[in-house]
Amino acid sequence: MSDRFFRRKEDELKARSQKRLPPGQALTNKFPVLHYGPVPAFNPATWDFRIWGEVESPLRLSWEEFNQLPRTRLVMDIHCVTRWSKLDTAWEGVSLRDLVERGILKPLPTARFVFQHAEYGFTANLPLEVCLQENFLLATHYDGQPLSPEHGYPLRGIIGAIPRRDDLNVPYFWKGAKWLRGLEFMSQDRLGFWEQSGYHNDADVWKEQRYA
Ligand SMILES: Nc1nc2c(c(=O)[nH]1)N[C@H]1C(S)=C(S)[C@@H](COP(=O)(O)O)O[C@H]1N2
Ligand SMILES: [Mo]
């Protein structure tokens, strides 16, 4: 057994006592890569980001335009349904809540759910109220660097737990789509890629809602 193993176990006990480790989760200091299918290439000349559906005016932004949106930094604990958790992960990107508060984006009163659309048809669904929480971000950077290709470069949705913010709903990490290309605002819910394969639609980490 290495020192590293014992250090991780110590960190795990601490995380558990601080109530930052949801049931059935173990700590990792690595950053595992999990997705279905290949890693897409990024071409800034053709890449666009679209917002459509139940919004006052649809948006279509180039990569350059996306990078002019107001930016937010966020430190969160992330919890993967495959039972690893990683604490204090540092992200930077665009907050949907911020866009709405600044009037850049206006959801219609009929908007109740958001569908993340990613490359190769990958999707993930969340209630709009969850996407408008502080713990949901359209992230371009992790740990001060642009996302790596396998973690979603150039843009991904992320959701996790902000320590001590017990008021926030915290779904498992799969509810953030890597290689994100658009958001569809919807009046009714629709199941995303993993949700269609039997994963829980609400996916609350504290209630351990892994499978439907
Ligand atoms: N586009 C896309 N995004 C995805 C997935 C996927 O298959 N395709 N898998 C999800 C799952 S199941 C998890 S656990 C996280 C993993 O993110 P990571 O590879 O950065 O750890 O991405 C999520 N986002
Ligand atoms: Mo996952």
Coordinates of N, CA, C and O in Angstrom, one line a residue, residues 74-192:
L74 N -16.1 29.3 -10.8 CA -16.9 28.4 -9.9 C -16.0 27.3 -9.4 O -15.3 26.6 -10.2
V75 N -16.1 27.0 -8.1 CA -15.4 25.9 -7.5 C -16.4 24.9 -6.9 O -17.3 25.3 -6.1
M76 N -16.4 23.7 -7.4 CA -17.5 22.7 -7.0 C -16.9 21.3 -6.7 O -15.8 21.0 -7.2
D77 N -17.7 20.5 -6.0 CA -17.4 19.1 -5.9 C -18.3 18.4 -6.9 O -19.5 18.7 -7.1
I78 N -17.6 17.5 -7.7 CA -18.4 16.8 -8.7 C -18.5 15.3 -8.4 O -17.6 14.7 -7.8
H79 N -19.7 14.8 -8.7 CA -20.0 13.4 -8.3 C -20.5 12.6 -9.5 O -21.5 12.9 -10.1
C80 N -19.7 11.6 -9.9 CA -20.0 10.8 -11.1 C -20.8 9.6 -10.6 O -20.6 9.0 -9.6
V81 N -21.8 9.2 -11.5 CA -22.7 8.1 -11.1 C -21.8 6.8 -11.0 O -22.3 5.8 -10.4
T82 N -20.7 6.7 -11.7 CA -19.8 5.5 -11.6 C -19.0 5.5 -10.3 O -18.1 4.8 -10.1
R83 N -19.4 6.4 -9.3 CA -19.0 6.3 -7.9 C -17.7 7.1 -7.5 O -17.2 6.9 -6.5
W84 N -17.2 7.9 -8.5 CA -16.1 8.7 -8.0 C -16.6 10.1 -7.8 O -17.5 10.6 -8.5
S85 N -16.0 10.8 -6.8 CA -16.2 12.2 -6.5 C -14.9 12.9 -6.5 O -13.9 12.3 -6.1
K86 N -14.9 14.2 -6.9 CA -13.7 15.0 -6.9 C -14.1 16.3 -6.3 O -15.0 17.0 -6.7
L87 N -13.3 16.7 -5.3 CA -13.7 17.9 -4.5 C -12.9 19.2 -5.1 O -11.8 19.0 -5.6
D88 N -13.5 20.3 -4.9 CA -12.8 21.6 -5.1 C -12.3 21.7 -6.6 O -11.2 22.1 -6.8
T89 N -13.1 21.3 -7.5 CA -12.7 21.4 -8.9 C -13.0 22.9 -9.4 O -14.0 23.4 -9.1
A90 N -12.0 23.5 -10.1 CA -12.1 24.9 -10.4 C -12.5 25.1 -11.9 O -11.8 24.6 -12.8
W91 N -13.5 25.8 -12.2 CA -14.1 26.0 -13.5 C -14.2 27.4 -13.9 O -14.4 28.3 -13.0
E92 N -14.2 27.7 -15.1 CA -14.5 29.1 -15.6 C -15.4 28.9 -16.9 O -15.2 28.0 -17.7
G93 N -16.3 29.9 -17.0 CA -17.1 29.8 -18.2 C -18.3 30.8 -18.1 O -18.2 31.9 -17.5
V94 N -19.4 30.4 -18.7 CA -20.5 31.3 -18.8 C -21.7 30.8 -18.0 O -22.0 29.6 -18.1
S95 N -22.2 31.6 -17.1 CA -23.4 31.2 -16.2 C -24.7 31.5 -16.9 O -24.9 32.7 -17.3
L96 N -25.5 30.5 -17.0 CA -26.9 30.8 -17.6 C -27.7 31.8 -16.8 O -28.3 32.7 -17.3
R97 N -27.5 31.6 -15.5 CA -28.2 32.5 -14.5 C -27.8 33.9 -14.7 O -28.6 34.8 -14.8
D98 N -26.5 34.1 -14.9 CA -25.9 35.4 -15.2 C -26.5 36.0 -16.5 O -26.9 37.2 -16.5
L99 N -26.6 35.2 -17.5 CA -27.1 35.7 -18.8 C -28.6 36.1 -18.7 O -29.0 37.1 -19.3
V100 N -29.3 35.4 -17.9 CA -30.7 35.7 -17.7 C -30.9 37.0 -16.8 O -31.6 37.9 -17.1
E101 N -30.1 37.1 -15.7 CA -30.1 38.3 -14.9 C -29.7 39.5 -15.6 O -30.2 40.6 -15.4
R102 N -28.8 39.4 -16.6 CA -28.4 40.6 -17.4 C -29.3 40.8 -18.5 O -29.0 41.8 -19.3
G103 N -30.3 40.0 -18.8 CA -31.2 40.2 -19.9 C -30.6 39.8 -21.2 O -31.2 40.2 -22.3
I104 N -29.5 39.1 -21.2 CA -28.9 38.7 -22.5 C -29.8 37.5 -23.1 O -29.9 37.4 -24.3
L105 N -30.3 36.8 -22.2 CA -31.2 35.6 -22.5 C -32.5 35.7 -21.8 O -32.5 35.9 -20.6
K106 N -33.6 35.6 -22.5 CA -34.9 35.7 -21.9 C -35.8 34.5 -22.1 O -36.4 34.4 -23.2
P107 N -35.8 33.6 -21.2 CA -36.6 32.4 -21.3 C -38.1 32.8 -21.3 O -38.4 33.8 -20.5
L108 N -39.0 32.2 -22.1 CA -40.4 32.5 -22.0 C -41.0 31.9 -20.7 O -40.4 30.9 -20.2
P109 N -42.1 32.4 -20.2 CA -42.7 31.8 -19.0 C -43.1 30.4 -19.2 O -43.2 29.6 -18.2
T110 N -43.2 29.9 -20.4 CA -43.5 28.5 -20.7 C -42.3 27.6 -20.6 O -42.4 26.4 -20.6
A111 N -41.1 28.2 -20.5 CA -39.9 27.4 -20.5 C -39.7 26.7 -19.1 O -39.7 27.4 -18.1
R112 N -39.6 25.4 -19.1 CA -39.5 24.7 -17.8 C -38.4 23.7 -17.8 O -37.9 23.2 -16.7
F113 N -37.9 23.3 -19.0 CA -36.8 22.3 -19.1 C -35.7 22.8 -20.1 O -36.1 23.5 -21.0
V114 N -34.5 22.3 -19.9 CA -33.4 22.6 -20.8 C -32.8 21.3 -21.3 O -32.4 20.5 -20.5
F115 N -32.6 21.3 -22.6 CA -32.0 20.1 -23.3 C -30.6 20.6 -23.7 O -30.5 21.5 -24.6
Q116 N -29.5 20.0 -23.2 CA -28.2 20.3 -23.7 C -28.0 19.4 -25.0 O -28.1 18.2 -24.9
H117 N -27.6 20.0 -26.1 CA -27.3 19.3 -27.3 C -25.8 19.3 -27.6 O -25.2 20.4 -27.6
A118 N -25.2 18.2 -27.7 CA -23.7 18.1 -27.9 C -23.4 17.5 -29.3 O -24.3 17.0 -30.0
E119 N -22.1 17.5 -29.6 CA -21.7 16.8 -30.8 C -22.2 15.4 -30.9 O -22.4 14.7 -29.9
Y120 N -22.4 14.9 -32.1 CA -22.8 13.5 -32.4 C -24.1 13.1 -31.7 O -24.4 12.0 -31.5
G121 N -25.0 14.2 -31.5 CA -26.3 13.9 -31.0 C -26.5 13.6 -29.5 O -27.5 13.2 -29.1
F122 N -25.4 13.7 -28.8 CA -25.5 13.5 -27.3 C -26.4 14.6 -26.7 O -26.3 15.7 -27.1
T123 N -27.2 14.2 -25.8 CA -28.1 15.1 -25.1 C -28.2 14.9 -23.6 O -27.9 13.7 -23.2
A124 N -28.5 15.9 -22.8 CA -28.8 15.7 -21.4 C -29.9 16.7 -21.0 O -29.9 17.8 -21.5
N125 N -30.8 16.3 -20.2 CA -31.9 17.1 -19.8 C -31.9 17.5 -18.4 O -31.4 16.7 -17.5
L126 N -32.3 18.7 -18.1 CA -32.4 19.2 -16.7 C -33.6 20.2 -16.6 O -33.9 20.9 -17.6
P127 N -34.2 20.3 -15.4 CA -35.2 21.4 -15.3 C -34.5 22.7 -15.4 O -33.4 22.9 -15.0
L128 N -35.2 23.7 -16.0 CA -34.7 25.1 -16.1 C -34.2 25.6 -14.8 O -33.2 26.2 -14.7
E129 N -35.0 25.4 -13.7 CA -34.6 26.0 -12.4 C -33.3 25.4 -12.0 O -32.5 26.2 -11.3
V130 N -32.9 24.2 -12.3 CA -31.6 23.7 -12.0 C -30.5 24.4 -12.8 O -29.4 24.8 -12.3
C131 N -30.8 24.6 -14.1 CA -29.8 25.3 -15.0 C -29.6 26.7 -14.6 O -28.6 27.3 -15.0
L132 N -30.6 27.3 -13.8 CA -30.4 28.7 -13.4 C -29.8 28.8 -12.0 O -29.6 29.9 -11.5
Q133 N -29.4 27.6 -11.4 CA -28.7 27.7 -10.1 C -27.3 28.1 -10.4 O -26.7 27.9 -11.5
E134 N -26.6 28.5 -9.3 CA -25.2 28.9 -9.4 C -24.2 27.7 -9.7 O -23.1 27.9 -10.1
N135 N -24.7 26.5 -9.5 CA -23.8 25.3 -9.7 C -23.9 24.7 -11.1 O -23.5 23.6 -11.3
F136 N -24.6 25.4 -12.0 CA -24.6 25.0 -13.4 C -23.8 26.0 -14.3 O -24.1 27.2 -14.2
L137 N -22.9 25.5 -15.1 CA -22.0 26.4 -15.8 C -21.8 25.9 -17.2 O -21.6 24.7 -17.4
L138 N -21.7 26.8 -18.2 CA -21.2 26.4 -19.5 C -19.7 26.7 -19.5 O -19.3 27.8 -19.6
A139 N -18.9 25.6 -19.3 CA -17.5 25.8 -18.9 C -16.6 25.7 -20.1 O -16.8 24.8 -21.0
T140 N -15.7 26.6 -20.2 CA -14.6 26.6 -21.2 C -13.3 26.2 -20.6 O -12.4 25.8 -21.3
H141 N -13.1 26.4 -19.3 CA -11.8 26.2 -18.6 C -11.9 25.3 -17.4 O -12.9 25.4 -16.7
Y142 N -10.9 24.5 -17.2 CA -10.8 23.7 -16.0 C -9.4 23.9 -15.4 O -8.4 23.8 -16.1
D143 N -9.4 24.3 -14.1 CA -8.1 24.5 -13.4 C -7.2 25.5 -14.1 O -6.0 25.3 -14.3
G144 N -7.8 26.5 -14.6 CA -7.1 27.6 -15.2 C -6.6 27.4 -16.7 O -6.0 28.3 -17.3
Q145 N -7.0 26.3 -17.2 CA -6.6 25.9 -18.6 C -7.8 25.7 -19.4 O -8.8 25.2 -18.9
P146 N -7.8 25.9 -20.8 CA -8.9 25.5 -21.6 C -9.1 24.0 -21.4 O -8.2 23.2 -21.1
L147 N -10.4 23.6 -21.5 CA -10.7 22.1 -21.3 C -9.8 21.3 -22.2 O -9.5 21.7 -23.3
S148 N -9.5 20.1 -21.8 CA -8.7 19.2 -22.7 C -9.8 18.6 -23.6 O -11.0 18.5 -23.3
P149 N -9.3 18.1 -24.8 CA -10.3 17.6 -25.8 C -11.2 16.5 -25.1 O -12.4 16.5 -25.3
E150 N -10.6 15.6 -24.3 CA -11.4 14.5 -23.8 C -12.4 14.9 -22.7 O -13.3 14.2 -22.4
H151 N -12.1 16.1 -22.1 CA -13.0 16.6 -21.1 C -14.0 17.6 -21.7 O -14.8 18.3 -20.9
G152 N -14.1 17.8 -23.0 CA -15.1 18.5 -23.6 C -14.8 19.8 -24.4 O -15.7 20.5 -24.8
Y153 N -13.5 20.0 -24.7 CA -13.1 21.2 -25.4 C -13.9 21.3 -26.7 O -14.1 20.4 -27.4
P154 N -14.4 22.6 -27.0 CA -14.1 23.8 -26.3 C -15.1 24.2 -25.2 O -14.9 25.1 -24.5
L155 N -16.2 23.5 -25.1 CA -17.3 23.9 -24.2 C -18.1 22.7 -23.7 O -18.4 21.8 -24.4
R156 N -18.4 22.7 -22.4 CA -19.2 21.7 -21.8 C -20.1 22.3 -20.7 O -19.8 23.3 -20.1
G157 N -21.2 21.6 -20.5 CA -22.1 21.9 -19.3 C -21.4 21.2 -18.1 O -20.8 20.1 -18.3
I158 N -21.5 21.8 -17.0 CA -21.1 21.1 -15.7 C -22.1 21.4 -14.6 O -22.7 22.5 -14.6
I159 N -22.2 20.5 -13.8 CA -23.1 20.6 -12.6 C -22.5 19.9 -11.4 O -21.9 18.8 -11.6
G160 N -22.5 20.5 -10.2 CA -21.9 19.8 -9.1 C -22.4 20.5 -7.8 O -23.4 21.2 -7.8
A161 N -21.7 20.2 -6.7 CA -22.1 20.8 -5.4 C -21.2 21.9 -5.0 O -20.0 21.8 -5.1
I162 N -21.8 23.0 -4.6 CA -21.0 24.1 -4.0 C -21.0 23.8 -2.5 O -22.1 23.8 -1.9
P163 N -19.9 23.6 -1.8 CA -19.9 23.3 -0.4 C -20.7 24.3 0.4 O -20.6 25.5 0.2
R164 N -21.4 23.8 1.4 CA -22.3 24.5 2.3 C -23.5 25.1 1.6 O -24.3 25.8 2.3
R165 N -23.7 24.9 0.3 CA -24.9 25.4 -0.3 C -26.0 24.3 -0.4 O -26.2 23.7 -1.4
D166 N -26.6 24.0 0.8 CA -27.5 22.9 0.9 C -28.8 23.2 0.1 O -29.6 22.3 0.0
D167 N -29.0 24.4 -0.3 CA -30.2 24.8 -1.0 C -30.2 24.4 -2.5 O -31.3 24.4 -3.1
L168 N -29.0 24.0 -3.0 CA -28.9 23.7 -4.4 C -29.2 22.2 -4.7 O -28.7 21.4 -4.0
N169 N -29.9 22.0 -5.8 CA -30.1 20.7 -6.3 C -28.8 20.2 -6.9 O -28.3 20.9 -7.7
V170 N -28.4 19.0 -6.6 CA -27.1 18.5 -7.1 C -27.3 17.1 -7.8 O -27.3 16.1 -7.2
P171 N -27.4 17.2 -9.2 CA -27.4 15.9 -9.9 C -26.0 15.3 -10.2 O -25.0 16.1 -10.1
Y172 N -26.0 14.1 -10.6 CA -24.7 13.5 -11.0 C -24.1 14.2 -12.2 O -24.8 14.8 -13.0
F173 N -22.8 14.0 -12.3 CA -22.0 14.8 -13.3 C -22.4 14.5 -14.8 O -22.1 15.3 -15.7
W174 N -23.1 13.4 -15.1 CA -23.4 13.1 -16.5 C -24.4 14.1 -17.0 O -24.5 14.2 -18.2
K175 N -25.1 14.9 -16.1 CA -26.0 15.9 -16.5 C -25.3 17.1 -17.2 O -26.0 18.1 -17.5
G176 N -24.0 17.1 -17.3 CA -23.3 18.1 -18.0 C -22.7 17.5 -19.3 O -22.0 16.6 -19.3
A177 N -23.1 18.1 -20.4 CA -22.7 17.5 -21.7 C -21.4 18.1 -22.2 O -21.3 19.3 -22.3
K178 N -20.5 17.2 -22.5 CA -19.2 17.7 -23.1 C -19.4 18.0 -24.6 O -20.4 17.5 -25.2
W179 N -18.6 18.8 -25.2 CA -18.7 19.2 -26.6 C -20.1 19.8 -26.9 O -20.7 19.5 -27.9
L180 N -20.5 20.7 -26.0 CA -21.8 21.3 -26.0 C -21.9 22.2 -27.2 O -21.0 23.1 -27.5
R181 N -23.0 22.1 -28.0 CA -23.3 23.0 -29.1 C -24.6 23.8 -29.0 O -24.8 24.7 -29.8
G182 N -25.4 23.5 -28.1 CA -26.6 24.3 -28.0 C -27.5 23.9 -26.8 O -27.3 22.9 -26.2
L183 N -28.4 24.8 -26.5 CA -29.4 24.6 -25.5 C -30.8 24.8 -26.0 O -31.1 25.8 -26.7
E184 N -31.6 23.8 -25.8 CA -33.0 24.0 -26.3 C -33.9 24.1 -25.0 O -33.9 23.3 -24.2
F185 N -34.6 25.2 -25.0 CA -35.5 25.5 -23.9 C -36.9 24.9 -24.2 O -37.4 25.1 -25.3
M186 N -37.5 24.1 -23.3 CA -38.6 23.3 -23.6 C -39.7 23.5 -22.5 O -39.4 23.8 -21.4
S187 N -41.0 23.4 -23.0 CA -42.1 23.5 -22.0 C -42.3 22.1 -21.3 O -42.9 22.1 -20.2
Q188 N -41.9 21.0 -22.0 CA -42.1 19.7 -21.4 C -40.8 19.0 -21.4 O -39.9 19.2 -22.2
D189 N -40.6 18.0 -20.5 CA -39.4 17.3 -20.3 C -39.2 16.3 -21.4 O -40.2 15.8 -22.0
R190 N -38.0 16.0 -21.7 CA -37.6 14.9 -22.7 C -36.4 14.3 -22.1 O -35.5 14.9 -21.6
L191 N -36.3 13.0 -22.3 CA -35.1 12.2 -21.7 C -33.9 12.4 -22.6 O -34.0 12.2 -23.8
G192 N -32.8 12.7 -21.9 CA -31.5 12.7 -22.6 C -30.9 11.4 -22.9 O -31.5 10.3 -22.6

